[in-house]
Structures are given as C-alpha cells and as structure tokens.
Coordinates of C-alpha atoms in Angstrom, one line a residue:
Chain V
M36 CA -41.2 -6.9 11.6
N37 CA -38.6 -4.2 11.4
R38 CA -35.2 -5.4 10.5
D39 CA -32.0 -3.7 11.6
K40 CA -30.9 -1.5 8.7
N41 CA -27.4 -3.0 8.8
L42 CA -28.8 -6.4 7.8
P43 CA -28.0 -8.4 5.8
L44 CA -24.3 -8.3 6.5
T45 CA -21.8 -8.7 3.6
E46 CA -19.9 -11.9 3.4
T47 CA -16.7 -9.9 4.2
V48 CA -18.2 -8.4 7.4
Y49 CA -19.9 -11.7 8.5
Y50 CA -16.6 -13.6 8.3
I51 CA -14.6 -10.9 10.0
L52 CA -17.0 -10.9 12.9
L53 CA -17.0 -14.7 13.0
A54 CA -13.2 -14.8 13.0
L55 CA -13.1 -12.2 15.8
T56 CA -15.1 -14.2 18.2
E57 CA -11.5 -14.9 19.3
P58 CA -8.9 -12.0 19.5
A59 CA -6.8 -11.8 16.3
H60 CA -4.6 -9.4 14.4
G61 CA -5.0 -8.5 10.7
Y62 CA -3.2 -11.3 9.0
L63 CA -4.5 -13.9 11.4
I64 CA -8.1 -12.7 10.6
L65 CA -7.3 -13.3 6.8
Q66 CA -6.1 -16.8 7.6
K67 CA -9.0 -17.7 9.8
I68 CA -11.5 -16.5 7.2
E69 CA -9.9 -18.7 4.6
E70 CA -10.1 -21.6 7.0
L71 CA -13.7 -20.9 8.1
S72 CA -14.9 -20.6 4.5
L73 CA -13.0 -23.7 3.4
G74 CA -10.9 -21.6 1.1
Q75 CA -13.8 -20.0 -0.6
V76 CA -13.3 -16.5 0.7
R77 CA -9.8 -15.1 0.2
M78 CA -9.8 -11.5 1.3
A79 CA -7.0 -9.1 0.3
A80 CA -5.1 -6.9 2.8
G81 CA -6.5 -3.6 1.6
T82 CA -10.1 -4.9 1.7
L83 CA -9.6 -6.2 5.3
Y84 CA -8.0 -3.0 6.5
G85 CA -10.9 -0.9 5.2
A86 CA -13.5 -3.3 6.7
I87 CA -11.7 -3.2 10.1
D88 CA -11.7 0.6 10.0
N89 CA -15.4 0.6 9.4
L90 CA -16.3 -2.0 12.0
L91 CA -14.3 -0.1 14.6
K92 CA -16.4 3.0 13.8
L93 CA -19.6 0.9 14.2
K94 CA -18.2 -0.4 17.5
W95 CA -18.9 -4.0 16.4
I96 CA -15.2 -4.8 17.1
Q97 CA -12.7 -3.2 19.5
P98 CA -8.9 -3.2 19.9
V99 CA -7.5 -5.3 22.8
Q100 CA -4.1 -5.3 24.5
S101 CA -1.6 -7.8 23.1
E102 CA 1.9 -9.0 23.4
D103 CA 2.6 -8.0 19.8
S104 CA 3.1 -4.2 20.2
R105 CA 3.4 -3.6 16.4
R106 CA 0.3 -5.4 15.3
K107 CA -3.2 -4.3 16.5
V108 CA -5.4 -7.1 17.9
Y109 CA -9.1 -6.9 17.8
V110 CA -12.1 -8.8 19.3
I111 CA -15.8 -8.7 18.6
T112 CA -18.0 -6.5 21.0
D113 CA -21.5 -7.4 22.4
R114 CA -23.0 -5.3 19.7
G115 CA -21.0 -7.1 17.0
M116 CA -22.1 -10.5 18.5
E117 CA -25.7 -9.4 18.4
M118 CA -25.4 -8.5 14.6
L119 CA -23.7 -11.9 14.0
R120 CA -26.6 -13.7 15.8
M121 CA -29.3 -11.7 14.0
D122 CA -27.7 -12.3 10.5
S123 CA -27.2 -16.0 11.2
E124 CA -30.9 -16.3 12.2
R125 CA -31.9 -14.5 9.0
M126 CA -29.8 -17.0 6.9
M127 CA -31.0 -20.0 9.0
H128 CA -34.6 -19.0 8.2
M129 CA -33.8 -18.7 4.5
V130 CA -32.2 -22.1 4.5
E131 CA -35.1 -23.8 6.3
T132 CA -37.7 -22.1 4.2
T133 CA -35.9 -23.2 1.1
R134 CA -35.6 -26.8 2.3
R135 CA -39.3 -26.9 3.0
R136 CA -40.3 -25.6 -0.5
I137 CA -37.8 -27.5 -2.6
K138 CA -35.9 -30.7 -2.3
L139 CA -32.2 -30.0 -2.2
Chain U
M196 CA 17.4 4.1 -13.0
R197 CA 15.4 7.3 -12.3
K198 CA 12.4 8.7 -14.0
Y199 CA 10.5 11.9 -13.4
K200 CA 6.7 11.9 -13.9
F201 CA 3.7 13.5 -12.3
F202 CA 0.4 11.7 -12.0
V203 CA -3.0 12.9 -10.9
D204 CA -4.7 9.6 -11.8
L205 CA -3.8 6.8 -9.4
A206 CA -5.0 4.1 -11.9
K207 CA -2.8 5.5 -14.7
E208 CA 0.1 5.7 -12.3
E209 CA -0.4 2.0 -11.3
Q210 CA -0.7 1.0 -14.9
W211 CA 2.5 2.8 -15.8
L212 CA 4.4 1.2 -12.9
N213 CA 3.2 -2.2 -13.9
E214 CA 4.3 -1.6 -17.5
M215 CA 7.7 -0.6 -16.3
A216 CA 7.8 -3.8 -14.2
S217 CA 6.9 -5.9 -17.2
Q218 CA 9.9 -4.5 -18.9
G219 CA 12.1 -5.4 -16.0
Y220 CA 12.1 -2.0 -14.2
V221 CA 10.8 -2.6 -10.7
L222 CA 9.9 0.3 -8.5
A223 CA 12.3 0.6 -5.6
G224 CA 11.5 4.0 -4.2
K225 CA 9.7 7.3 -4.9
S226 CA 10.1 10.8 -3.6
G227 CA 8.0 13.6 -5.0
A228 CA 7.9 13.1 -8.8
S229 CA 11.0 11.0 -8.9
Y230 CA 10.6 7.3 -9.3
R231 CA 13.6 5.0 -8.7
F232 CA 13.7 1.6 -10.4
E233 CA 15.8 -1.5 -9.9
S234 CA 16.1 -4.2 -12.5
G235 CA 14.0 -7.3 -11.8
E236 CA 12.8 -10.3 -13.8
P237 CA 10.2 -9.0 -16.3
G238 CA 6.6 -10.2 -15.6
S239 CA 7.3 -11.5 -12.1
F240 CA 6.2 -8.4 -10.1
V241 CA 2.8 -6.7 -9.5
L242 CA 2.6 -3.2 -8.1
R243 CA -0.6 -1.8 -6.4
I244 CA -1.3 1.6 -5.1
D245 CA -3.6 2.3 -2.1
Y246 CA -4.6 5.7 -0.9
R247 CA -4.7 6.2 2.9
S248 CA -3.4 8.6 5.5
F249 CA -2.9 8.0 9.2
K250 CA -3.2 10.0 12.4
H251 CA -0.8 7.9 14.4
A252 CA 2.5 6.3 13.6
A253 CA 1.3 3.1 15.3
D254 CA -1.7 2.9 12.9
F255 CA 0.6 3.3 9.9
E256 CA 2.9 0.6 11.3
D257 CA 0.0 -1.8 11.8
Y258 CA -1.3 -1.1 8.3
R259 CA 2.1 -1.8 6.7
L260 CA 2.6 -5.0 8.7
L261 CA -0.8 -6.3 7.5
F262 CA 0.3 -5.9 3.9
E263 CA 3.8 -7.2 4.6
D264 CA 2.4 -10.3 6.3
S265 CA 0.2 -10.8 3.2
G266 CA 3.2 -10.7 0.9
W267 CA 3.1 -7.1 -0.2
R268 CA 6.3 -5.2 0.3
H269 CA 5.7 -1.5 1.1
I270 CA 7.9 0.4 -1.4
A271 CA 7.0 4.0 -0.9
G272 CA 4.6 6.3 1.0
T273 CA 4.6 7.9 4.4
K274 CA 2.2 8.3 7.3
S275 CA 0.5 11.3 5.7
S276 CA 1.5 11.0 2.0
G277 CA -1.7 9.3 1.0
A278 CA -0.5 7.2 -1.8
Q279 CA 1.0 3.9 -0.6
Y280 CA 3.0 1.7 -3.0
F281 CA 3.0 -2.1 -2.6
L282 CA 5.0 -4.7 -4.6
K283 CA 4.5 -8.4 -4.7
K284 CA 6.6 -11.0 -6.4
T285 CA 4.2 -13.1 -8.4
A286 CA 3.6 -14.3 -11.9
D287 CA -0.2 -13.7 -11.5
Q288 CA -0.7 -10.2 -12.8
S289 CA -4.3 -10.1 -11.5
E290 CA -3.1 -10.2 -7.8
D291 CA -4.6 -7.2 -6.0
I292 CA -4.6 -5.6 -2.6
F293 CA -8.4 -5.5 -2.9
S294 CA -10.8 -8.4 -3.2
D295 CA -14.0 -6.6 -3.9
A296 CA -15.3 -3.6 -6.0
D297 CA -16.4 -1.6 -2.9
S298 CA -13.0 -1.5 -1.3
K299 CA -11.2 -1.1 -4.6
A300 CA -13.3 2.0 -5.3
G301 CA -12.9 3.3 -1.8
K302 CA -9.4 4.5 -2.4
F303 CA -10.7 6.9 -5.1
K304 CA -13.3 8.2 -2.7
R305 CA -10.6 9.0 -0.1
L306 CA -8.5 10.7 -2.9
S307 CA -11.5 12.7 -4.0
E308 CA -12.2 13.8 -0.5
M309 CA -8.6 14.9 -0.1
W310 CA -8.6 17.1 -3.2
F311 CA -12.0 18.5 -2.2
S312 CA -10.8 19.5 1.3
L313 CA -7.8 21.2 -0.2
A314 CA -10.0 23.3 -2.5
V315 CA -12.3 24.2 0.4
C316 CA -9.2 25.2 2.5
F317 CA -8.2 27.8 -0.1
L318 CA -11.6 29.4 -0.4
P319 CA -11.6 31.4 2.8
I320 CA -8.1 32.8 2.0
L321 CA -9.3 34.0 -1.4
T322 CA -12.5 35.4 0.1
A323 CA -10.5 37.3 2.8
L324 CA -8.2 38.8 0.1
V325 CA -11.2 40.0 -1.9
M326 CA -13.0 41.4 1.1
A327 CA -9.9 43.2 2.3
G328 CA -9.6 44.8 -1.1
N329 CA -6.1 43.3 -1.7
I330 CA -7.0 42.2 -5.2
D331 CA -6.7 45.0 -7.7
L332 CA -8.5 43.9 -10.9
T333 CA -7.6 47.2 -12.7
A334 CA -4.1 45.8 -13.1
F335 CA -5.4 43.8 -16.0
L336 CA -6.4 46.9 -17.8
Q337 CA -3.5 49.1 -16.8
P338 CA -0.5 46.9 -16.2
A339 CA 1.8 49.9 -16.3
K340 CA 0.6 50.8 -12.8
L341 CA 2.4 47.7 -11.5
Y342 CA 5.9 49.2 -12.4
Y343 CA 7.3 51.3 -9.5
T344 CA 10.7 52.4 -11.0
P345 CA 10.7 56.2 -11.0
G346 CA 10.6 57.7 -14.5
L347 CA 10.6 54.3 -16.1
W348 CA 8.2 55.4 -18.9
D349 CA 10.3 58.4 -19.8
K350 CA 13.4 56.4 -20.4
T351 CA 14.4 55.3 -24.0
G352 CA 16.4 52.7 -25.8
A353 CA 18.6 50.2 -23.9
D354 CA 18.1 52.2 -20.7
F355 CA 14.3 51.6 -20.9
W356 CA 14.5 47.9 -21.9
G357 CA 17.0 47.2 -19.1
A358 CA 14.9 48.7 -16.4
F359 CA 11.7 47.4 -17.9
L360 CA 12.8 43.8 -18.2
F361 CA 14.4 43.9 -14.8
E362 CA 11.2 45.0 -13.1
T363 CA 8.8 42.8 -15.2
P364 CA 9.0 39.7 -13.0
F365 CA 8.5 41.8 -9.9
A366 CA 5.5 43.6 -11.5
L367 CA 3.9 40.3 -12.5
L368 CA 4.3 38.9 -9.0
R369 CA 2.9 42.1 -7.5
G370 CA -0.1 42.2 -9.7
F371 CA -1.0 38.6 -10.3
I372 CA 0.4 36.3 -7.6
W373 CA -3.1 36.1 -6.1
L374 CA -4.2 34.2 -9.3
I375 CA -2.5 31.2 -7.8
L376 CA -5.4 30.9 -5.4
P377 CA -8.3 30.7 -7.8
V378 CA -6.3 28.6 -10.2
S379 CA -5.4 26.1 -7.4
I380 CA -9.0 26.0 -6.2
V381 CA -10.3 25.2 -9.7
L382 CA -7.5 22.6 -10.3
Y383 CA -8.2 20.9 -6.9
A384 CA -12.0 20.8 -7.7
V385 CA -11.3 19.3 -11.1
F386 CA -9.0 16.6 -9.5
A387 CA -11.7 15.9 -6.9
A388 CA -14.3 15.5 -9.6
K389 CA -12.0 13.2 -11.6
A390 CA -11.4 10.9 -8.6
R391 CA -15.1 10.9 -7.9
K392 CA -15.8 9.8 -11.4
Q393 CA -13.2 7.0 -11.1
Y394 CA -14.9 6.0 -7.8
N395 CA -18.2 5.5 -9.6
K396 CA -16.6 3.7 -12.5
T397 CA -14.7 1.3 -10.3
L398 CA -17.8 0.6 -8.2
N399 CA -19.9 -0.4 -11.2
K400 CA -17.2 -2.6 -12.6
I401 CA -17.6 -5.9 -10.8

C-alpha cells in the first residue's frame, strides 16, 4: 500500500489541523492545542507562525473572513481534513495492533 | 543608555542582549547599529530574535499580534527588516518563541537565503562591468595612470605633495571603487554559509 508522502504528520501539524476544524486566529489556536492535548503540547508563537505559513502553502488550511480585521483567521480545507483522517487512521491502526500484541 | 554594535550572528546578538538584560539593561529600541536600553529588574526579562520579512503590512500586523497575544512584546523590527526583536517579562530564562528544533533552526535558513540572494543580485552587475571593459586591472600595476592633474609628476616639493594628496582619494575611487562589488559578494556568501552552518547546528541540537 502506498502511503501519502506527507504522512505521518508531526504532532504540531496534527494538533493545528485538529484545532482548525473550527475557525480560529493564531493565539486561539495555541490555546485550543493546549486544551486538546490536556496541557501536554505548549506551542510557542514563532513555531505556530511558521507552521501556519507552511500549511497555507500546502493548502491544508485557508484564511477566512472575520470580524477581527487585525488578526487572520484560518480554517481547515477538505485536503487538510483528508490528511487528518488518514493520519488518525494510521495511529488508530498502531494502537489496535499494539493492544492485540501486548497487554496495556 | 545607547550602545553601538554590529552583529552578523543572530545567536550571538540574542546572547548579548540577554546578558545586557541580566545586568538590568533591557532593550527598548534599535535602529541600524544603535541599541537603546532602559533599566529593568535584572534577571526578569528574556529577549528573543526571529528572522522574517513580510510582503504585506497586514501580514506583519497579524504576526506581531500573535506574539503580543502570547506575551512577547515586539521591541524592534519593521515589515522588511528581517530581524524581529521580542521581549517577555519572565523569570524563566529558557522561555522561547520556538518550541521545537525545526522552527528554531528555520530562522537561520531564512537568514542564509537572504544573504545568498544578495550575493546573487550583485553578480550580474559585476559581470556586466567586466564584459563592458569598465574594469581596468592595469591600475594595480601603474597606479600613476589614475592621476589626471596635468603635470602632476613634474611638480616638486610642497607643490607636488599638495596636489598629490589632494587627488589621491579621487584616484583611488576612480581605480578601485569596483572592488566593492567582489568584496561584497564574497562577504555575503560567507555570511550565507555561516547562517547555513548555524541552521544545521540548531537542527541537530534537540
């Protein structure tokens, strides 16, 4: 089976995509990620900015209109959603296989 | 307080600014090579430098707001200056604007690309000058040819020295100003290589 060359996603990218299943601006993304990861992933501003830049180029996220004219708001695209789904299936398979082989 | 310094190495610059902050001199502004400091409680500020330029003013505004929202005050840097200076009031000296090695190294990659493109920009100018025959290499062997004052070499004593010294700066400009081009190209290429090296070093340091 040929796997998409962008997989597996990094933890940073995975959480950004997950956070952007609802529209959000930069700082809100940081807060959502901290919340979604139960405080395990605390991303810094510079790291997030670079990742957003990259995800926009890949067209996995896109800017959307918002009331806040100074802060850019982004949301996940269909392509981004597809990547998120593929990577979660990959991880699900890993977890299931692991459970079958060893008692956790 | 003001200090004048010139850095090529972003990491060394950041280190110096943090040393200043630990002594109670907190960066308050920067223009060119002039750093302006205000007094602040020693050990309670961290300074970090990012390297990024922007096409649109709105992108720059959005970028700065993301940092400000996260507690980093934007101290210096413009839309196209590249280096962006951020300050945070915190006792934790390990606070950073990057949370992984990839993005921390990324700024050196952008810096390296900037130096490299400058070097590349100067190349066609130098090539054009050489092709057009505007560069006279014989000036190295016969610098006397660069002096245009009529009868200069027949003069003697104070008369000669006065005329000679007066024209020397012009003669040097006339004959060797083009050297700025190859020297700049080499310097930019060296800076690009240095930044590239730092990129690799940062990337391998987890």
